[in-house]
Short mmCIF file of C-alpha atoms in Angstrom, two decimals:
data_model
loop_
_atom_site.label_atom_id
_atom_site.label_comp_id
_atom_site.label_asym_id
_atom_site.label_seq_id
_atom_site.Cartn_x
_atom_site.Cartn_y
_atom_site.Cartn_z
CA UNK A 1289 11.63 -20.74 9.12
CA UNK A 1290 12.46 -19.39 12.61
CA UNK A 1291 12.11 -22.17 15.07
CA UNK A 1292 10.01 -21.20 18.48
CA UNK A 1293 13.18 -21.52 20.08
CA UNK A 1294 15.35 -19.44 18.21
CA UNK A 1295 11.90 -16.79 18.37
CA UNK A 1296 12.18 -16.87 22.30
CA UNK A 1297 16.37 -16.24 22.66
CA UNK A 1298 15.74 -13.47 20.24
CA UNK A 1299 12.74 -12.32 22.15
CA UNK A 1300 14.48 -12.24 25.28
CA UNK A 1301 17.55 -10.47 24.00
CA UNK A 1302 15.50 -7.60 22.20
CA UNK A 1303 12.74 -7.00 24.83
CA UNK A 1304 12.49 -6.36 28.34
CA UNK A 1305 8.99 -8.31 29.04
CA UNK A 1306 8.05 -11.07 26.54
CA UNK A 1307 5.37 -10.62 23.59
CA UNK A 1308 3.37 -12.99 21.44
CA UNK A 1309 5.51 -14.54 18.65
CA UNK A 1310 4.15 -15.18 15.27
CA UNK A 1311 3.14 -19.20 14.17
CA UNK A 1312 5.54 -18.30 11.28
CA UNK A 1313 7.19 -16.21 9.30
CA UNK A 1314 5.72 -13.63 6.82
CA UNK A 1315 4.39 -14.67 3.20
CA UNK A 1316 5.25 -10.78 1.40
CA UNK A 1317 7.26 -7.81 1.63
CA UNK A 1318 6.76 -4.70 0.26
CA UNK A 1319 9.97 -2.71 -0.83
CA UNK A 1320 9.67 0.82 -1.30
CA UNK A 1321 12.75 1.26 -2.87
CA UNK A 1322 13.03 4.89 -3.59
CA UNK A 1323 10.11 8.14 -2.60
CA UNK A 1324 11.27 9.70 -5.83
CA UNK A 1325 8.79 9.73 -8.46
CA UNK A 1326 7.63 11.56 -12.03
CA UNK A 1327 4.60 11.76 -10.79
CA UNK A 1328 2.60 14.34 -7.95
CA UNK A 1329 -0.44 12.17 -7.27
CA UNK A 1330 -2.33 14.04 -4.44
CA UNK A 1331 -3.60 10.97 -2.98
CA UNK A 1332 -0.10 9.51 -2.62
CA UNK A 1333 0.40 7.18 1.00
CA UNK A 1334 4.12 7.75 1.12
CA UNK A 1335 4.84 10.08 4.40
CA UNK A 1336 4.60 13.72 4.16
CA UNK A 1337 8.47 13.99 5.27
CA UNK A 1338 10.07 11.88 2.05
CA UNK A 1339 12.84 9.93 2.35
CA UNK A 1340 15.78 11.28 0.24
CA UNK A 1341 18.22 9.75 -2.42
CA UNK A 1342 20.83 10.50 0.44
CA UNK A 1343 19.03 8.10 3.37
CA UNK A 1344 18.25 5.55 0.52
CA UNK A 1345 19.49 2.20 0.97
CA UNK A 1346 22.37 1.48 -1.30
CA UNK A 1347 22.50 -1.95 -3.42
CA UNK A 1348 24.39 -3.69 -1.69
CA UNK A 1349 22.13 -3.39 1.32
CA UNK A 1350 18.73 -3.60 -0.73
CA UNK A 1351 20.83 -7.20 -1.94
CA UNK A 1352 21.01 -7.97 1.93
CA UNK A 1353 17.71 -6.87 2.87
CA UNK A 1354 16.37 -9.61 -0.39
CA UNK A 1355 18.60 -12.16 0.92
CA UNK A 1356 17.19 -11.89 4.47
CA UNK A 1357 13.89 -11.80 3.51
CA UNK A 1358 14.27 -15.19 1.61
CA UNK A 1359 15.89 -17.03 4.64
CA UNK A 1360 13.58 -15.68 6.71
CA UNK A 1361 10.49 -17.25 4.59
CA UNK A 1362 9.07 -14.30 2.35
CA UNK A 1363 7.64 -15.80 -0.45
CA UNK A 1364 7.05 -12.90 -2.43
CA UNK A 1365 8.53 -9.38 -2.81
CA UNK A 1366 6.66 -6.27 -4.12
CA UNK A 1367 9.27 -3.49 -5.34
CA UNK A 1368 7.19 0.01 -5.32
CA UNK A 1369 8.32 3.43 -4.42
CA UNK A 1370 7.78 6.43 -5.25
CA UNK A 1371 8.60 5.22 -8.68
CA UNK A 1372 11.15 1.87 -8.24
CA UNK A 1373 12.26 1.98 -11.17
CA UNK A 1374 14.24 5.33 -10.97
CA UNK A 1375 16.66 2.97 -9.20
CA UNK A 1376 19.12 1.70 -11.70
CA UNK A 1377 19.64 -1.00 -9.75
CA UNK A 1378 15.82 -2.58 -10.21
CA UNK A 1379 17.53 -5.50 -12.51
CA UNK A 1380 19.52 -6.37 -9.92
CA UNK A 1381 17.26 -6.86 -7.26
CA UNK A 1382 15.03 -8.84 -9.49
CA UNK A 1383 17.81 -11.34 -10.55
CA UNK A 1384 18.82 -11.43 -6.74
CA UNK A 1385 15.06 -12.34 -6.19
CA UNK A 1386 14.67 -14.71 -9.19
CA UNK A 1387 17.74 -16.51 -7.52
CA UNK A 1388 16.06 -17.84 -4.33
CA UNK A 1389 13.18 -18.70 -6.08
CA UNK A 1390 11.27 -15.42 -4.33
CA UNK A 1391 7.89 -14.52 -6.71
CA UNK A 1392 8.17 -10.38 -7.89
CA UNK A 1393 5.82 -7.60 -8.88
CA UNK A 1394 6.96 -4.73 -10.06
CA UNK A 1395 4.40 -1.61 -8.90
CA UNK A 1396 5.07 1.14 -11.19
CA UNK A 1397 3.56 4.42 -12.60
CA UNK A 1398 5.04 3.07 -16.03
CA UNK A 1399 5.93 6.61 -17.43
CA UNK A 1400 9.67 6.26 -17.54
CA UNK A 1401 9.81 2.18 -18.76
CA UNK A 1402 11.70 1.40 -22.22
CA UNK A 1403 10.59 -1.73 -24.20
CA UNK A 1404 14.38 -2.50 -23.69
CA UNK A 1405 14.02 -2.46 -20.04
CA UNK A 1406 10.51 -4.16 -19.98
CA UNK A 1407 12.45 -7.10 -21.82
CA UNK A 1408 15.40 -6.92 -19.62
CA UNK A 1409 13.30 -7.11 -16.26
CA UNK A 1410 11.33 -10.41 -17.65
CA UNK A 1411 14.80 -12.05 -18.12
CA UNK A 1412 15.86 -11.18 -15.34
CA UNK A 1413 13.25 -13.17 -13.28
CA UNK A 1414 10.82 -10.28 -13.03
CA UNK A 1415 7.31 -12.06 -12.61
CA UNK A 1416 4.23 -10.09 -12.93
CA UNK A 1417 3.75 -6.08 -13.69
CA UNK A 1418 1.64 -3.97 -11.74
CA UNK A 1419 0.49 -0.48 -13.36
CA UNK A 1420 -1.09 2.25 -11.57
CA UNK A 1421 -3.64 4.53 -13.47
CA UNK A 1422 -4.77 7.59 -12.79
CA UNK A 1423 -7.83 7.79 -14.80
CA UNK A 1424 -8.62 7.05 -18.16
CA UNK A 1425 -9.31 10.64 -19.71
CA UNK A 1426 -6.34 11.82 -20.53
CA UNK A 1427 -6.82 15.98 -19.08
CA UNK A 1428 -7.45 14.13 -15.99
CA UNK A 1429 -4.89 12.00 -15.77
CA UNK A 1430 -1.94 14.94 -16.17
CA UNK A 1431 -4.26 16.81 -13.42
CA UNK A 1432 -4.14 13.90 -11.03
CA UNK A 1433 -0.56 13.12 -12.04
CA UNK A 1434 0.90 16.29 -12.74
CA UNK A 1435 2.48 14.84 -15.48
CA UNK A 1436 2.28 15.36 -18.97
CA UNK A 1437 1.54 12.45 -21.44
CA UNK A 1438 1.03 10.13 -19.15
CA UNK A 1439 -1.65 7.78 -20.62
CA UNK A 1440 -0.22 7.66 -23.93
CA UNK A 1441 2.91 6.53 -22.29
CA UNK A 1442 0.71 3.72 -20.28
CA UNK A 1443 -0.94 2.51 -22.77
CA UNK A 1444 2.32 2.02 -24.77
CA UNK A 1445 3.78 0.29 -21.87
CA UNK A 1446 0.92 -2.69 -21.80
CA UNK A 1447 1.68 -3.24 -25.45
CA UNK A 1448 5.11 -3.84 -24.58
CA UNK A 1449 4.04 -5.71 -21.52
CA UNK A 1450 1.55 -8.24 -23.50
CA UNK A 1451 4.21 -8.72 -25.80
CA UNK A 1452 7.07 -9.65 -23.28
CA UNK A 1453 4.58 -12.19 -21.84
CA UNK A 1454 4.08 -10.64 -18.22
CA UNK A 1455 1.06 -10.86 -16.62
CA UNK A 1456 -0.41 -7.35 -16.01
CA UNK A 1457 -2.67 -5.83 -13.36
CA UNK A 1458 -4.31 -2.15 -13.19
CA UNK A 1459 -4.22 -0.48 -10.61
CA UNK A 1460 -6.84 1.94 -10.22
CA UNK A 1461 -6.70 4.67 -7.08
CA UNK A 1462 -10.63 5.86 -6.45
CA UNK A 1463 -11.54 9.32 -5.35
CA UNK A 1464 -13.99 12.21 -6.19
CA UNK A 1465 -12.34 13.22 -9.66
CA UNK A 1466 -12.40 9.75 -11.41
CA UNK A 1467 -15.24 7.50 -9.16
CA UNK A 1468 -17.57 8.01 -12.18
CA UNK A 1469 -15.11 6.30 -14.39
CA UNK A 1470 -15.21 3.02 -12.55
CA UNK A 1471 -16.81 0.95 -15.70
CA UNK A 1472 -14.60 2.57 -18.04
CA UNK A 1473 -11.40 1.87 -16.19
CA UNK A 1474 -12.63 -1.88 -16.11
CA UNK A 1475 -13.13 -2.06 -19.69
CA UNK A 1476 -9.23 -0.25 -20.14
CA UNK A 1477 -8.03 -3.22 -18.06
CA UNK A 1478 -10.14 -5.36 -20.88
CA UNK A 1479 -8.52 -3.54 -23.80
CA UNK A 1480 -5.08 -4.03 -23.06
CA UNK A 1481 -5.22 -7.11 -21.63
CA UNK A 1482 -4.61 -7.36 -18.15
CA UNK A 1483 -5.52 -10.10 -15.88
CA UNK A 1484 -6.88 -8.44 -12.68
CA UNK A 1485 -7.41 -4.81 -11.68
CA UNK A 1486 -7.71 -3.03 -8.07
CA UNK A 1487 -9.95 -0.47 -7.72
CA UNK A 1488 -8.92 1.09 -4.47
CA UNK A 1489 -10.70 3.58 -2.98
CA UNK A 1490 -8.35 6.17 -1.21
CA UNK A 1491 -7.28 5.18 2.70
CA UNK A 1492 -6.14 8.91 3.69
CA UNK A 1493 -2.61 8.34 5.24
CA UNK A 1494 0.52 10.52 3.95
CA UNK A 1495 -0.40 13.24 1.26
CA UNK A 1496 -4.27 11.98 0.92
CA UNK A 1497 -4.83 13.20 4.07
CA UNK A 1498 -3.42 16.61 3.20
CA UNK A 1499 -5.84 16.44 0.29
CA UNK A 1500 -8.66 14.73 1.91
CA UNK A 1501 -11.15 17.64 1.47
CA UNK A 1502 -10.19 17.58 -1.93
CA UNK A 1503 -10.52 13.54 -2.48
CA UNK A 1504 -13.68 12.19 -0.52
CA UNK A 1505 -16.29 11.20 -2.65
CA UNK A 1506 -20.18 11.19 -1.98
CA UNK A 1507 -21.72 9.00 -0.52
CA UNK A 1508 -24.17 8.29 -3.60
CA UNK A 1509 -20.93 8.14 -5.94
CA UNK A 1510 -19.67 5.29 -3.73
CA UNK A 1511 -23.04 3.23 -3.99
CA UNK A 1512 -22.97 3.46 -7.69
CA UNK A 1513 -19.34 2.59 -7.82
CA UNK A 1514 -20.43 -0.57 -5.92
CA UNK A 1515 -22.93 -1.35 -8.28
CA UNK A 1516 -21.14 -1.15 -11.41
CA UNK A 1517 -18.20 -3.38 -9.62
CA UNK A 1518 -20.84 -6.15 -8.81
CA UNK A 1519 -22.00 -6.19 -11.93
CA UNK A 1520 -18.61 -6.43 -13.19
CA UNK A 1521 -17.12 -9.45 -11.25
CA UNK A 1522 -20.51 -11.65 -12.30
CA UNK A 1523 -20.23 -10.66 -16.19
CA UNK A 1524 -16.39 -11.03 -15.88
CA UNK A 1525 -15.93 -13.99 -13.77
CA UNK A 1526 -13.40 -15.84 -14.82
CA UNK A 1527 -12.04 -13.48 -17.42
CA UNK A 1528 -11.24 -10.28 -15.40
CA UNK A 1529 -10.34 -10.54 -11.11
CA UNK A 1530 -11.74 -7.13 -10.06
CA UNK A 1531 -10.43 -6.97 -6.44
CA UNK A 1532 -12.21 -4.00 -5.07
CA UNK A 1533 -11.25 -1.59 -1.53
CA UNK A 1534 -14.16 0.09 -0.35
CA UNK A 1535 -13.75 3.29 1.17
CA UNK A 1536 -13.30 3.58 5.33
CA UNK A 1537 -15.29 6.78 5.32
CA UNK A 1538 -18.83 5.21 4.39
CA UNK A 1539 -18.45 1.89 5.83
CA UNK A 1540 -20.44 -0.10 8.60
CA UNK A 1541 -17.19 -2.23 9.87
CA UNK A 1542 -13.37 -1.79 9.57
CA UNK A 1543 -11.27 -3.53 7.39
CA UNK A 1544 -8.49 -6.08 9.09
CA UNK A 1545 -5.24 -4.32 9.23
CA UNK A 1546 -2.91 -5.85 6.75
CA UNK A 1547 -5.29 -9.18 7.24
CA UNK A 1548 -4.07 -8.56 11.18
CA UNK A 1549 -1.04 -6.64 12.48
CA UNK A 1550 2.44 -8.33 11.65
CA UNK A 1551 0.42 -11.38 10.70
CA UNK A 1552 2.10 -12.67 7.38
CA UNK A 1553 3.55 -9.12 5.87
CA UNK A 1554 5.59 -6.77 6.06
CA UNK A 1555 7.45 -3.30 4.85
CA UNK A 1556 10.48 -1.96 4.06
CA UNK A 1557 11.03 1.83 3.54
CA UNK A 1558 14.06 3.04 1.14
CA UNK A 1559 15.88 3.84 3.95
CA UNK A 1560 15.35 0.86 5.46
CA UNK A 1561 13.08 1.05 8.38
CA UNK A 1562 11.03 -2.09 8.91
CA UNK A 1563 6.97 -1.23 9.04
CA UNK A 1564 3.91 -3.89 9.50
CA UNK A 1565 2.10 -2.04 6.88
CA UNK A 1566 2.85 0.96 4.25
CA UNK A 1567 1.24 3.61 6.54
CA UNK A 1568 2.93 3.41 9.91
CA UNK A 1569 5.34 5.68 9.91
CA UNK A 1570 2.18 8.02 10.65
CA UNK A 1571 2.12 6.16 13.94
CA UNK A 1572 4.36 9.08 15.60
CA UNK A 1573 3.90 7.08 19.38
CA UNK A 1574 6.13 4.63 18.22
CA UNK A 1575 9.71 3.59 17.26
CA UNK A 1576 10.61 1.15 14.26
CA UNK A 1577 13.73 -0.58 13.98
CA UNK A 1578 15.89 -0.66 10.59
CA UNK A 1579 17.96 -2.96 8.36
CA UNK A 1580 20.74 -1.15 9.42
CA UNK A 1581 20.30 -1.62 12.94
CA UNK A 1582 19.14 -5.41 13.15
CA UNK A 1583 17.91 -8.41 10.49
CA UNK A 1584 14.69 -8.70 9.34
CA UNK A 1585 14.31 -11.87 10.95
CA UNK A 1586 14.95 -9.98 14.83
CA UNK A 1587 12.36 -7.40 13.80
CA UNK A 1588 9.61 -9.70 12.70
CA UNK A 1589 10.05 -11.73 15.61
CA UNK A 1590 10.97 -10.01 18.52
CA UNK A 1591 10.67 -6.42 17.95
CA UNK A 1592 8.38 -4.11 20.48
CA UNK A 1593 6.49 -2.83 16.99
CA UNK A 1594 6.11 -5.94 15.67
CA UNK A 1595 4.48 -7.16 18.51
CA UNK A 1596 2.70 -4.44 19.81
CA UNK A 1597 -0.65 -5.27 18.29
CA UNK A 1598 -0.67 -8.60 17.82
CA UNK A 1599 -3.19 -10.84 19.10
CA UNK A 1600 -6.00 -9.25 21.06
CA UNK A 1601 -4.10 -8.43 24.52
CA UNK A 1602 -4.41 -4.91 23.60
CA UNK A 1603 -7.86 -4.37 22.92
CA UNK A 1604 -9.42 -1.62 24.98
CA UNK A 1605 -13.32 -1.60 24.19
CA UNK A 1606 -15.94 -2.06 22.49
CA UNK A 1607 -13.17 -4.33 20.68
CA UNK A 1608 -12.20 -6.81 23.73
CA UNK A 1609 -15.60 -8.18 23.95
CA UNK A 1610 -16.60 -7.86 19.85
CA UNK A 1611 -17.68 -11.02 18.49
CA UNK A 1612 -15.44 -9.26 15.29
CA UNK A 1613 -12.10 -9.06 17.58
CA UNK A 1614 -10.67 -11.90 15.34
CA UNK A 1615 -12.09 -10.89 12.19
CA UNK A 1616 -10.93 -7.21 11.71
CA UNK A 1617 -8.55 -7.32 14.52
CA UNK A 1618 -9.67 -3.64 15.66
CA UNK A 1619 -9.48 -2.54 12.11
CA UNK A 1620 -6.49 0.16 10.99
CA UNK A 1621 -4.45 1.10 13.94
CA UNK A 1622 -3.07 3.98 11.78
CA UNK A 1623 -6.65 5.44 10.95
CA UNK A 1624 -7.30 4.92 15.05
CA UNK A 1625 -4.54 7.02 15.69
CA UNK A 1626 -4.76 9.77 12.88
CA UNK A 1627 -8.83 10.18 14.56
CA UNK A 1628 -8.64 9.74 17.77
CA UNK A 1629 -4.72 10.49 18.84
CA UNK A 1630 -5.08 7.02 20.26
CA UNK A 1631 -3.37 3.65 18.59
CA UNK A 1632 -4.96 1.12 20.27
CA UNK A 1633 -8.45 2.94 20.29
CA UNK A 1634 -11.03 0.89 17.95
CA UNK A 1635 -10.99 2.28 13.87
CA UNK A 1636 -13.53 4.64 14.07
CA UNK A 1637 -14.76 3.25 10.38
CA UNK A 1638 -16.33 0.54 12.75
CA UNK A 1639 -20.11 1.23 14.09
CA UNK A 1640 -19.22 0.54 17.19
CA UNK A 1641 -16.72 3.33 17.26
CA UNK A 1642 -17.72 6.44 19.83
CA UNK A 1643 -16.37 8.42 17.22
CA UNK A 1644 -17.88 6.88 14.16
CA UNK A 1645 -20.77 8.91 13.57
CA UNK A 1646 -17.95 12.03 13.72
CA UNK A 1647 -16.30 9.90 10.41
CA UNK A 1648 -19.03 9.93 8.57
CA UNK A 1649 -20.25 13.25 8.96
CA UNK A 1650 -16.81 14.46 8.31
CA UNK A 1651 -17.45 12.45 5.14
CA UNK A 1652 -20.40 14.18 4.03
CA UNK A 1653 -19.76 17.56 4.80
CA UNK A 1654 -16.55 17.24 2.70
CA UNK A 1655 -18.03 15.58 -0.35
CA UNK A 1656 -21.16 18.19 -0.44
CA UNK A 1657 -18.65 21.27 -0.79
CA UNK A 1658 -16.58 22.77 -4.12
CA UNK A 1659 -13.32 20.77 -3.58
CA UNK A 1660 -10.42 22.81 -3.02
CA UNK A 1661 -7.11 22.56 -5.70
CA UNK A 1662 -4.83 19.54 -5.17
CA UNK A 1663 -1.44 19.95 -2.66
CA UNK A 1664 0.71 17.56 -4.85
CA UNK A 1665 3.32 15.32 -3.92
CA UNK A 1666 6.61 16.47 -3.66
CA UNK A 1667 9.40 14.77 -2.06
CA UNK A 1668 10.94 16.75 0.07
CA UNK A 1669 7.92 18.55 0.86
CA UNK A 1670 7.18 18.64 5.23
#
């Protein structure tokens, strides 16, 4: 861990006025080790403008980057994409993890995993399997994914998971085409034996905002949703974790960005730039650093990004006198920007929003009309 000391010198060397400096240093990173993926999802976050093969970072880098992030306190690493394991380097960064002792979850669209390679991960230190689903009707899930086969091949993939001993989670991306399959894609995460599932409701950053009239629910799908997740968690306490997202569109109050800005996370992008959360490259007012230009440990602490939006300095109202300041911190600084053109300007998923009322009619109108065809994924693409 950083001492406060250290935090200051670096402080003072990377900035010209002096910023709040975190208690300590952050509990996860999420590596998005490559944009390339098999699948198109329309609802993808990754940026419209993709990061190439070309601008990727190379192993020996993504080795440095791990090896920072341990001495700098990161406790555990999440290796996503894209599709991470396109990089045939995955086993490497995995052992590299396993070797400081740093926890791993592999996020995958499991299309392109071998039982060979499922086996090799797990001795390699690989520590817990996370598998994105589409939906579980199969016509839907090629539609969503673009891809063909694509169940089949996940369902063969948790039978090779179970047997290699990983623990498993689902994770389950919610939007107009597959919110009426919420029970059955708790009872897949039953059948093959996972421990948890996420059913996220779509946050419209990167390509789901492209394809947000195409996405948003209703508002009456979302309340049944709801229900049948409720239910869920009390018949399946203890036997299931259903961690559920609700959607930003139809809510009263704004979620806490990433639990608060820079708080105890952060994000790496394939070609190394250094982000708070997975969405703020769409922040376009403001510069992040790479691993290229500076350690992790001189980002987290004293970079301008970093520090921007911690604490509650930068509160403009209603969110410098809310009671809810330090419980949703001013909500998504990303959504605040992509609705208002304003960063600091309060999420307008929060009531107390002027432009709340705007979200949720936006909300409705789109849900009440034919949906228009998906603009898939492609990198590249913008």
């Amino acid at each position: 861990m950083v001492g406060q000391s250290l935090a200051e010198e670096l402080t003072r060397e990377a900035l010209s006025q002096p910023r709040i400096v975190p208690a300590g240093p952050p509990l996860g990173m999420l590596a998005e080790l490559t944009h390339r993926c098999p699948l198109q999802c329309p609802y993808c976050s990754n940026p419209i403008k993709l990061h190439k093969a070309a601008d990727e970072l190379t192993t020996e880098e993504w080795l440095r980057v791990f090896d920072e992030a341990a001495g700098l306190g990161v406790l555990q690493v999440h290796l996503s994409g894209g599709e991470p394991t396109l990089r045939p380097d995955l086993e490497a960064f995995v052992a590299r993890l396993a070797g400081h002792g740093v926890y791993s979850n592999l996020i995958t669209a499991g299309v392109n995993l071998t039982r060979d390679r499922v086996f090799a991960l797990r001795d390699g230190g690989l520590d817990h399997l996370q598998l994105s689903v589409q939906s579980v009707r199969e016509e839907m899930a090629e539609t969503i994914g673009h891809y063909k086969g694509a169940l089949a091949k996940k369902r063969l993939l948790t039978e090779w998971v179970r047997e290699a001993g990983l623990p498993l989670t689902i994770n389950a991306p919610v939007h107009r085409h597959n919110i009426e399959e919420t029970a059955d894609v708790i009872q897949f995460a039953l059948d093959v034996g996972a421990e948890r599932i996420e059913i996220a409701n779509t946050q419209y950053y990167g390509w789901a905002a492209i394809n947000k009239a195409a996405l948003m629910p209703s508002y009456e799908a979302v309340i049944r949703q709801a229900g049948i997740v409720t239910e869920a968690r009390a018949r399946l306490k203890g036997i299931l974790n259903i961690d559920y997202v609700t959607p930003d569109y139809y809510a009263r109050y704004p979620k806490p960005c990433m639990g608060g800005w820079a708080k105890d996370a952060l994000n790496v992008t394939p070609s190394g730039r250094v982000l708070p959360c997975h969405a703020a490259e769409s922040l376009t007012d403001m510069r992040f650093e790479t691993v290229r230009e500076m350690p992790l440990e001189q980002i987290w602490y004293a970079s301008e990004s970093f520090n921007r939006f911690r604490s509650t300095d930068w509160m403009r109202e209603p969110c410098q006198s809310c009671e809810r300041k330090l419980v949703d911190y001013g909500g998504c600084r990303c959504q605040a920007f992509a609705l208002t053109g304003d960063s600091r300007a309060a999420d307008p998923a929060c009531i107390l929003s002027p432009h709340h009322t705007s979200m949720k009619d936006t909300a409705d109108d789109l849900s009440a009309k034919q949906p228009p065809e998906f603009q898939y994924r492609r990198i590249g693409r913008g």
